[in-house]
Short mmCIF file of C-alpha atoms in Angstrom, two decimals:
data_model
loop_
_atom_site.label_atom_id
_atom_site.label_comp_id
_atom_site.label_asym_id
_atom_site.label_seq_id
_atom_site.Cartn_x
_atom_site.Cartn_y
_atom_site.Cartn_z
CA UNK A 7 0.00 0.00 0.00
CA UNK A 8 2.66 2.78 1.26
CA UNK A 9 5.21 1.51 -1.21
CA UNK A 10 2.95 1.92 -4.50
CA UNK A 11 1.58 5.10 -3.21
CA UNK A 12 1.72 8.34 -4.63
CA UNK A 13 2.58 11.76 -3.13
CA UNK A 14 0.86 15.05 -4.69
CA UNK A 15 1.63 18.57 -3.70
CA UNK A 16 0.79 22.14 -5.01
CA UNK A 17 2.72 25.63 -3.85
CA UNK A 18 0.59 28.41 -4.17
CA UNK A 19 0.74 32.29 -4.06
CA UNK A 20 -2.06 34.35 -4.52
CA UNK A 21 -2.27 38.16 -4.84
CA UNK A 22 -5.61 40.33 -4.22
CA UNK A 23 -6.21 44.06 -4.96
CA UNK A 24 -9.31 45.10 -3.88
CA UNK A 25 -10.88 48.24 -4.09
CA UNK A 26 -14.19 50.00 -2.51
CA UNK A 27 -14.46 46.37 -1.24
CA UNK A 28 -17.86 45.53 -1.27
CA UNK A 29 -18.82 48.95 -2.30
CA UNK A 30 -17.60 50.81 1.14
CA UNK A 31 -15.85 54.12 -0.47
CA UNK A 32 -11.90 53.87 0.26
CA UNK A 33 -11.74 49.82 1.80
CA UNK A 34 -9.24 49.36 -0.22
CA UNK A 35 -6.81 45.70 0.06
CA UNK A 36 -4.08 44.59 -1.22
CA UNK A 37 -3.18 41.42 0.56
CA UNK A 38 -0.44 38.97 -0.87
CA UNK A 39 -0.31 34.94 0.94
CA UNK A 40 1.65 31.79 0.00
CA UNK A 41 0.83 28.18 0.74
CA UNK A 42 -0.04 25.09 -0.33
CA UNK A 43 -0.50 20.83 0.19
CA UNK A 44 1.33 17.84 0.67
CA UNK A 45 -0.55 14.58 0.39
CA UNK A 46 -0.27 11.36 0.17
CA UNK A 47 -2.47 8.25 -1.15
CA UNK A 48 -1.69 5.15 -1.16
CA UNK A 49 -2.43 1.85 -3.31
CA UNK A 50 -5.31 -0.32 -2.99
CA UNK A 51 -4.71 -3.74 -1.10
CA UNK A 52 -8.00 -5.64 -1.64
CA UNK A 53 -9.77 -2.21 -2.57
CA UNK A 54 -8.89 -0.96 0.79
CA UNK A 55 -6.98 2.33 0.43
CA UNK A 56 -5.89 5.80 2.43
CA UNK A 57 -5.10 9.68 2.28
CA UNK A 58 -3.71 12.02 4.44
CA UNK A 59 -2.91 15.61 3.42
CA UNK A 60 -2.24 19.35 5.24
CA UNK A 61 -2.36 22.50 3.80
CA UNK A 62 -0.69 25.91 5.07
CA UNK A 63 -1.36 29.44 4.67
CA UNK A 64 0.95 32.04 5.60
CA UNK A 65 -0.51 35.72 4.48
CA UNK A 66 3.08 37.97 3.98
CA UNK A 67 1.80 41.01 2.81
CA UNK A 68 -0.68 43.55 3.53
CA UNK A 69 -1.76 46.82 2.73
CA UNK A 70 -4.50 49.53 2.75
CA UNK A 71 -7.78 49.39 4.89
CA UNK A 72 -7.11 45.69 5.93
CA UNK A 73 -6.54 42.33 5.07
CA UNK A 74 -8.21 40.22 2.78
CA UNK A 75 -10.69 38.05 4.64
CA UNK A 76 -9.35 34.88 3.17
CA UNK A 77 -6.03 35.13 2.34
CA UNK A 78 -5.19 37.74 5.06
CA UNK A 79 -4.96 34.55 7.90
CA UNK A 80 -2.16 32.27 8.79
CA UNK A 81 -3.94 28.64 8.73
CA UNK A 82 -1.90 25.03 9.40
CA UNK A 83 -5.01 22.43 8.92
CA UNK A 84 -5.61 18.98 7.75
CA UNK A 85 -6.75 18.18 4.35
CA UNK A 86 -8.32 15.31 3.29
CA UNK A 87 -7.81 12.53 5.51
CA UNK A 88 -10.16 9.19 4.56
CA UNK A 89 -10.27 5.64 4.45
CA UNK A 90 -12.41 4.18 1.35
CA UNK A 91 -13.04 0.21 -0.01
CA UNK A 92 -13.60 0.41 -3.89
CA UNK A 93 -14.83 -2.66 -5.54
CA UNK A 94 -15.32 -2.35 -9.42
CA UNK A 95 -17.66 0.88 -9.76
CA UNK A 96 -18.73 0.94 -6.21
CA UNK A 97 -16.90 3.18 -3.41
CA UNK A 98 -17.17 3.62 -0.37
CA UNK A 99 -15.54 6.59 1.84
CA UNK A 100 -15.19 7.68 5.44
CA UNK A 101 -13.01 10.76 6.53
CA UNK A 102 -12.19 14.21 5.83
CA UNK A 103 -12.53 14.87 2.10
CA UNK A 104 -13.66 17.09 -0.53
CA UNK A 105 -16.86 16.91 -2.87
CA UNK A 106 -16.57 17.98 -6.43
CA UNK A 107 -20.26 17.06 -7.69
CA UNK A 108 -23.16 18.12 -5.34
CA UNK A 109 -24.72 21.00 -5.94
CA UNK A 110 -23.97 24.26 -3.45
CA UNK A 111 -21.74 21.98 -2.07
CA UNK A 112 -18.35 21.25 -3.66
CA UNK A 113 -15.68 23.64 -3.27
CA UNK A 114 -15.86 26.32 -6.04
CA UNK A 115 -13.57 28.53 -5.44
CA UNK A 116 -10.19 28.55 -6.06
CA UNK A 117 -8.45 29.09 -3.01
CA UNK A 118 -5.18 28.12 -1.34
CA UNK A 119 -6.81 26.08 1.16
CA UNK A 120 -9.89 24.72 0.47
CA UNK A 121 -13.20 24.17 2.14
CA UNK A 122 -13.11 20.50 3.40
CA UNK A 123 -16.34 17.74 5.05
CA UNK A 124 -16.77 15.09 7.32
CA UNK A 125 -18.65 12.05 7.11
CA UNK A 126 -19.60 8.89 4.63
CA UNK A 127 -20.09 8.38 1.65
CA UNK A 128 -21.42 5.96 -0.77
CA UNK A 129 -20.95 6.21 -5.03
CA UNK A 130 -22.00 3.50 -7.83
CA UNK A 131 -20.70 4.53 -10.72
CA UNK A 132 -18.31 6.57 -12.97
CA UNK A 133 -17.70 9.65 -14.74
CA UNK A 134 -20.97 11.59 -15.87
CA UNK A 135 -23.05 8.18 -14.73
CA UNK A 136 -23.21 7.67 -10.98
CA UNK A 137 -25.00 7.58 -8.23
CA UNK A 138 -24.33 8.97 -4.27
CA UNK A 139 -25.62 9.00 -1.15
CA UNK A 140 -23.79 11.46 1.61
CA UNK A 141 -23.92 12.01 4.79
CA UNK A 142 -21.78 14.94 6.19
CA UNK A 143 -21.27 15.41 10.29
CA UNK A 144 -19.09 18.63 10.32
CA UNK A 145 -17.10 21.19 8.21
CA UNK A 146 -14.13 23.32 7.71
CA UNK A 147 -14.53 26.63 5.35
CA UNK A 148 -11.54 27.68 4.03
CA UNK A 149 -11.08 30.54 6.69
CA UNK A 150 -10.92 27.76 9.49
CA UNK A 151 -8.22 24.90 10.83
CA UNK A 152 -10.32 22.65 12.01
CA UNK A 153 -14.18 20.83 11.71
CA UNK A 154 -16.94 22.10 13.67
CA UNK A 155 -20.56 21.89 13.48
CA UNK A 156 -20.79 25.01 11.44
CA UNK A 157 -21.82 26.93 7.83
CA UNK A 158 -20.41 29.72 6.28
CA UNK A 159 -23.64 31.41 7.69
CA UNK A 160 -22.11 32.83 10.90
CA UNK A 161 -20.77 36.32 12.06
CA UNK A 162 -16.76 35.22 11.13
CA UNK A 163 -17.86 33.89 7.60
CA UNK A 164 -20.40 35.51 6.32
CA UNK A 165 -21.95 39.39 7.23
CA UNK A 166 -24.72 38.84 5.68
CA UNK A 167 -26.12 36.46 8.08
CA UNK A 168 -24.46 37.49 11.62
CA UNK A 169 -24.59 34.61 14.60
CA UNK A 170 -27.20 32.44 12.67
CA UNK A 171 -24.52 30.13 12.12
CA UNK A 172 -23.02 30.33 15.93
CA UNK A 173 -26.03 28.00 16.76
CA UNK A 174 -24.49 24.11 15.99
CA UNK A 175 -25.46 22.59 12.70
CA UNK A 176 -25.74 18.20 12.60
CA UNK A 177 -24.24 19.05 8.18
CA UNK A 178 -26.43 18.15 5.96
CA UNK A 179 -26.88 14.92 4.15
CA UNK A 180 -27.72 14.32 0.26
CA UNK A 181 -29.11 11.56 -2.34
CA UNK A 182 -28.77 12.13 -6.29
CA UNK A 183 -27.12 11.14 -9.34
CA UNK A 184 -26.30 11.93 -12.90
CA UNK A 185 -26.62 10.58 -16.68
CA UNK A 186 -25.13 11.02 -19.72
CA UNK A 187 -26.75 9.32 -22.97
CA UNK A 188 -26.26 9.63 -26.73
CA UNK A 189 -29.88 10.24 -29.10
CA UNK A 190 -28.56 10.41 -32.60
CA UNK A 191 -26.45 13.03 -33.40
CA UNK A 192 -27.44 14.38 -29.89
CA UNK A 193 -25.67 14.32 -26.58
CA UNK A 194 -27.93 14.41 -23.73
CA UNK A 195 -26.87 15.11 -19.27
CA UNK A 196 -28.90 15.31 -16.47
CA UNK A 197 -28.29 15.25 -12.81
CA UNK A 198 -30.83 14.85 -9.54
CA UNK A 199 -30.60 15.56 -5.94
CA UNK A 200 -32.20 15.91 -2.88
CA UNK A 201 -30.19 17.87 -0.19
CA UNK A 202 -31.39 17.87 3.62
CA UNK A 203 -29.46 21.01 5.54
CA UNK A 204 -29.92 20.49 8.97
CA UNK A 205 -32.12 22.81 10.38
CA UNK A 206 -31.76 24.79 7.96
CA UNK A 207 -33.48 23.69 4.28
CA UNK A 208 -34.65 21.02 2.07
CA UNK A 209 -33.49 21.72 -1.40
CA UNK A 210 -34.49 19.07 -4.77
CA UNK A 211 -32.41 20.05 -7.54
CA UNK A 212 -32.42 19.01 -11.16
CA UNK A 213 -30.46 19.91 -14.28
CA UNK A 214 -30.55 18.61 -17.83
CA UNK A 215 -28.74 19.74 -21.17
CA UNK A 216 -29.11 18.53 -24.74
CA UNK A 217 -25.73 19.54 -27.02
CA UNK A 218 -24.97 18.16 -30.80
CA UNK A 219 -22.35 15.93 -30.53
CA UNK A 220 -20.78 17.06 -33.84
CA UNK A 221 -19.90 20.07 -36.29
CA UNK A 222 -17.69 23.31 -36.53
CA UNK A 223 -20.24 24.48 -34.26
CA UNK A 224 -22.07 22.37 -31.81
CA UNK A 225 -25.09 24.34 -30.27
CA UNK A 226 -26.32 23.61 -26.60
CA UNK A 227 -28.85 24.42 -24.24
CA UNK A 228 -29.87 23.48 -20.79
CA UNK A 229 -32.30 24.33 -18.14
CA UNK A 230 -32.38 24.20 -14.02
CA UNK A 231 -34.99 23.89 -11.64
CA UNK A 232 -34.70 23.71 -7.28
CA UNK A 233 -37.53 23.96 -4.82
CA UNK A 234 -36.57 24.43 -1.44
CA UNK A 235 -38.71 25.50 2.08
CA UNK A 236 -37.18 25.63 5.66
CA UNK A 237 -36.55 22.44 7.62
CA UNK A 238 -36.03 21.45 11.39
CA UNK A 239 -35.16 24.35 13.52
CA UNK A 240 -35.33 26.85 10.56
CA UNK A 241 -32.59 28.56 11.78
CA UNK A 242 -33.25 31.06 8.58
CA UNK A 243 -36.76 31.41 9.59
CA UNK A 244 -39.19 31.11 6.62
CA UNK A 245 -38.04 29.61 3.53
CA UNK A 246 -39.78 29.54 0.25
CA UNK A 247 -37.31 29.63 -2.82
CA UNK A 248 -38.04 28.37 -6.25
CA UNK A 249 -35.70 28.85 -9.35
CA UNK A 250 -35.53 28.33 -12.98
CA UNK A 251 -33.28 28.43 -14.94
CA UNK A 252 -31.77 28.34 -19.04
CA UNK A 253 -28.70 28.74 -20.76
CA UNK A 254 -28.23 28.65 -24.72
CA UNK A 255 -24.44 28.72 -26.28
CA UNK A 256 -22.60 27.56 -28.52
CA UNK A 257 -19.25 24.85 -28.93
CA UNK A 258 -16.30 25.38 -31.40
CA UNK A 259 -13.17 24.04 -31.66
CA UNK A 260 -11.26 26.31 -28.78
CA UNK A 261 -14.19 28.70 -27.61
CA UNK A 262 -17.70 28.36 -25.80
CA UNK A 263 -20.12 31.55 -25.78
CA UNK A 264 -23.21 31.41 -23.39
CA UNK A 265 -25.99 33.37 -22.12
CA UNK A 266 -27.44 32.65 -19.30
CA UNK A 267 -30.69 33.50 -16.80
CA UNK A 268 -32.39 32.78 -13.50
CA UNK A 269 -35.66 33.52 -12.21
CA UNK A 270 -36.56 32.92 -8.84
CA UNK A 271 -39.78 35.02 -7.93
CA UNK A 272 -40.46 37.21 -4.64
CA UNK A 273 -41.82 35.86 -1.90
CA UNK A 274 -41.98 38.20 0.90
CA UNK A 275 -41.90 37.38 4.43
CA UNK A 276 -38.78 34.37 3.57
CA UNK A 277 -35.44 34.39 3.33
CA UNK A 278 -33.83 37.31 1.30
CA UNK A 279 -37.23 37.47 -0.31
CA UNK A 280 -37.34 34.01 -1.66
CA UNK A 281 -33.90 33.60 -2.16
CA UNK A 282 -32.17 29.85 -2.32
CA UNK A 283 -30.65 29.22 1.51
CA UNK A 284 -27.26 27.75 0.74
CA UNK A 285 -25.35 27.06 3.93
CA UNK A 286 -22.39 25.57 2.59
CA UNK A 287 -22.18 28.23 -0.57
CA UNK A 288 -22.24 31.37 0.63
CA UNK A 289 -19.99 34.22 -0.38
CA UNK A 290 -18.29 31.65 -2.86
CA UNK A 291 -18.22 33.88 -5.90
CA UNK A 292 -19.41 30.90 -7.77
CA UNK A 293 -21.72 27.91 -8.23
CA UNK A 294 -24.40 25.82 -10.05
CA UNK A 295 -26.88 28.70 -10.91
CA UNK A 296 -26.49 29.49 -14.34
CA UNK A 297 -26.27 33.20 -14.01
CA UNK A 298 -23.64 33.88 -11.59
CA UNK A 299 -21.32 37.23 -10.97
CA UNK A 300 -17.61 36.57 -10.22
CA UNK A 301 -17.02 38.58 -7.11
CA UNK A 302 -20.85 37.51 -5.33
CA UNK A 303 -23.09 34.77 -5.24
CA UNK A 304 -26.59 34.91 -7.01
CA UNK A 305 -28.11 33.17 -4.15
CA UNK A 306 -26.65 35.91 -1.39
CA UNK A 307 -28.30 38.65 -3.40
CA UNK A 308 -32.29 38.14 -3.23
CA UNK A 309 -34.89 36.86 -5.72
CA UNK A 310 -35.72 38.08 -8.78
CA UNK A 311 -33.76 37.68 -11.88
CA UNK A 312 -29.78 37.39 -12.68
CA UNK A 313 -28.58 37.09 -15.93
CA UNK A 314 -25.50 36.44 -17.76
CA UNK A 315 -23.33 36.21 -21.27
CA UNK A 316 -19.48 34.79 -20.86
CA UNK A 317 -16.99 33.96 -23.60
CA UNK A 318 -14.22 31.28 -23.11
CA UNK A 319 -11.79 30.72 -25.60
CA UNK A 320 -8.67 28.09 -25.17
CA UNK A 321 -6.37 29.95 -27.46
CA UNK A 322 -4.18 26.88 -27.52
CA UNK A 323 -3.50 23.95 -24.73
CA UNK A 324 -1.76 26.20 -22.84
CA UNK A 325 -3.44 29.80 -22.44
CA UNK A 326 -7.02 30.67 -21.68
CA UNK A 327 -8.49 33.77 -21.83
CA UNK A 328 -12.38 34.94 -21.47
CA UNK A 329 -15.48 37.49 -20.15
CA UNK A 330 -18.13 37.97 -18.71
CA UNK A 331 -21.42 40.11 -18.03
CA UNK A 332 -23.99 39.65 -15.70
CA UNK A 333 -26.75 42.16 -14.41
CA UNK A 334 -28.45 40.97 -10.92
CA UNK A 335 -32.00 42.36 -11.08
CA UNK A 336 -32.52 41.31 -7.41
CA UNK A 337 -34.20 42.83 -4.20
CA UNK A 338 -33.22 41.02 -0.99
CA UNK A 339 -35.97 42.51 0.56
CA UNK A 340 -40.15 43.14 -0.54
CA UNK A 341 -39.68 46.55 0.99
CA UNK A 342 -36.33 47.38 -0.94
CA UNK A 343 -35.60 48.20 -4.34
CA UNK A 344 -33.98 45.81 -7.06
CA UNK A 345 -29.76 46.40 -6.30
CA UNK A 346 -29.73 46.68 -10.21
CA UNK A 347 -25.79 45.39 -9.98
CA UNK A 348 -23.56 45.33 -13.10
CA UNK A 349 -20.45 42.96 -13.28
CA UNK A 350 -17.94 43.28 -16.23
CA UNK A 351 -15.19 40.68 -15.90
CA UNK A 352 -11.84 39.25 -17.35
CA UNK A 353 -9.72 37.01 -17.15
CA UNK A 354 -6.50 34.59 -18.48
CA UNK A 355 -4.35 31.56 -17.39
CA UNK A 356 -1.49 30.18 -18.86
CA UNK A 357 -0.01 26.42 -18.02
CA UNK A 358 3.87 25.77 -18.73
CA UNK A 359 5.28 22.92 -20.72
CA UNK A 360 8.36 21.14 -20.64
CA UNK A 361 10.93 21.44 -17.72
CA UNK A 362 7.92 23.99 -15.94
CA UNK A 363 5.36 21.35 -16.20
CA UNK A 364 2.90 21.66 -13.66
CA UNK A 365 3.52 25.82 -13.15
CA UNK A 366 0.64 28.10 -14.19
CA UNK A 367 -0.48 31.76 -14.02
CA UNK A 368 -3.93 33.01 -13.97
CA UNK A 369 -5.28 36.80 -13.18
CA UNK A 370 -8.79 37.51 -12.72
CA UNK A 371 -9.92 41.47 -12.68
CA UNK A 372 -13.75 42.15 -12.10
CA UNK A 373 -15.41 45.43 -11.36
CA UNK A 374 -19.18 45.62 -9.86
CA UNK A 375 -21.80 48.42 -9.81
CA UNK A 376 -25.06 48.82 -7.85
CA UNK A 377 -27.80 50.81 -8.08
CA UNK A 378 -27.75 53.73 -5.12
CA UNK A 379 -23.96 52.65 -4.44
CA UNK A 380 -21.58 55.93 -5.35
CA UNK A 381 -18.06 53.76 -4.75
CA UNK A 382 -17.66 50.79 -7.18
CA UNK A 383 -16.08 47.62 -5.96
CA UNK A 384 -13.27 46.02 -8.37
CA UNK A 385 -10.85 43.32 -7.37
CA UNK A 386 -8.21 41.57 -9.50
CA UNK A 387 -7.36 38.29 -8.51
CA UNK A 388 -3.40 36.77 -9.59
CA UNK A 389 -2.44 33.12 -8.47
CA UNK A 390 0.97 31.26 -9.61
CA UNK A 391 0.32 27.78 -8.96
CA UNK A 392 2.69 24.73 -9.02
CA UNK A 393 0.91 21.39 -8.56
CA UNK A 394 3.12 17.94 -8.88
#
């Protein structure tokens, strides 16, 4: 087992410039940190296998208003640390680890260390055809050392929802699967779930898309649909959320172009207005919903309706470059006005060859605009990287 194993690592540093951060005239942050994991897995011996990692964080530059919330602490924490059994397409794991393919779950973000659960799980299956059951006791966001009975709504995470998250959470457990299948000249996905957040929200969730499979240009276009309400303690109080959501783009040879849009309607009296509770995905800049700014999270803004159009283009195997545009037509609130925020966003990443194998750049720059706000917020975003 230890002898066949295989060590993994990546060294990190990360650079953030923020300005008017989160639209408070003259917070301004420039924060610089360096970091990074050493793992190791070893071999199967009759399916049994291990993995033990750490990850560290040391922030070594600062300036302006403050440090950056994320990268501005010094963090020493465990990684993923499990024990699984895999036999043929079934696998079974207990432990520390992370989870790439349930929805407002998996860890989005790209950050030096990431967020990390505990508990079981259970998978049949492969690539886009599988099916899992979890079952999640605590968690670690990637501000944190260790596992607690926590979200990332509480007052150190998330100041949108102060102290709701001081009051223990049992995780959240979650049942669902995907499919991929073939229909002519058509290629066809889907994915299910049901998600139980402990006292906090029930949340189904489906997803399909139908692409063509061939041509110069392959069109696409999928749709979304979750329906959530409050559960146990409703430690959010009310909720009532329902989204929709399409996306129509296009496929070429080295570039995808999409536009995108949500709806999920008022309903005053719940959470942000009918907005979807996502414990676990707050304040990621990122996630499922199809219409999503770079800097903010859809779901953390209110109902109503978001909407998006990005361009990604792989110029070659090595360099990527793209936009994007979103508008959030949302009102956290019945009694407040839409926040009518603009997004305009950039970015490119390069990977090395030869004897820099495994080193890459990548610089993200996005500036955001709200209605009534007189500061805009912008932030660029530069990471070297160097995984082996």
């Amino acid at each position: 087992m230890f002898a066949l194993g295989q060590a993994d690592g990546s060294l990190r540093g990360q650079y953030y410039a923020t300005g008017n951060a989160f639209f408070a005239d003259g917070v301004d942050r420039d924060t610089f940190a360096t970091g990074g994991r050493l793992g190791f897995t070893s071999a199967p011996l009759h399916g049994v296998s291990l993995r033990a990692s750490a990850y560290l964080q040391r922030s070594l530059v600062h300036a302006g208003s403050g440090r950056d919330r994320d990268l501005g602490r010094d963090l020493t924490s465990m990684g993923e640390s499990w024990l699984q059994w895999q036999g043929g397409k079934l696998l079974l794991r207990a432990g520390n680890q992370a989870i790439d393919d349930v929805p407002f779950t998996s860890s989005y973000d790209f950050r030096i260390v990431p967020q990390l659960y505990q508990g079981v799980r259970l998978r049949y299956g492969q690539g886009g055809n599988h099916f899992s059951a979890l079952r999640m006791f605590r968690y670690k966001s990637r501000i944190d050392e260790s596992f607690a009975r926590a979200t990332n709504y509480n007052r150190r995470f998330s100041p949108l929802h102060p102290g709701v998250g001081d009051t223990a959470s049992d995780g959240f457990w979650a049942v669902g699967g995907a499919r991929r299948a073939a229909f002519g000249p058509l290629d066809a996905s889907g994915q299910a779930w049901m998600i139980r957040y402990l006292d906090y929200a029930d949340l189904y969730y489906g997803q399909a898309e139908l692409a063509a499979r061939d041509g110069a240009l392959r069109p696409f276009a999928a749709v979304q649909v979750a329906r959530q309400h409050e559960q146990g303690a409703a430690l959010l109080g009310p909720v009532d959320n329902r989204t929709y959501g399409l996306r129509l783009g296009v496929r070429g040879q080295r570039a995808t172009a999409t536009l995108n849009h949500n709806r999920m309607p008022h309903r005053a009296g719940t959470f942000r207005n009918g907005a979807l509770a996502t414990p676990y995905a707050s304040y990621q800049t990122s996630g499922p919903l199809f219409a999503q700014p770079y800097l903010t999270s859809t779901q953390d803004l209110g109902s109503g309706d978001a909407w998006s159009a990005e361009l990604d283009v792989a110029a070659n195997q090595r360099l990527r470059w793209g936009a994007r545009w979103s508008y959030m037509d949302l009102r956290p609130a019945a009694d407040q006005p839409s926040i009518g925020q603009r997004e305009y966003m950039i970015f490119a990443s390069y990977r090395f060859g030869g004897a820099l194998k495994g080193l890459s750049v990548s610089n993200y720059f996005a500036v955001q605009r709200q209605r009534g706000r007189s500061a805009g917020y912008r932030e660029n975003r530069l990471s070297v990287a160097y995984d082996f």
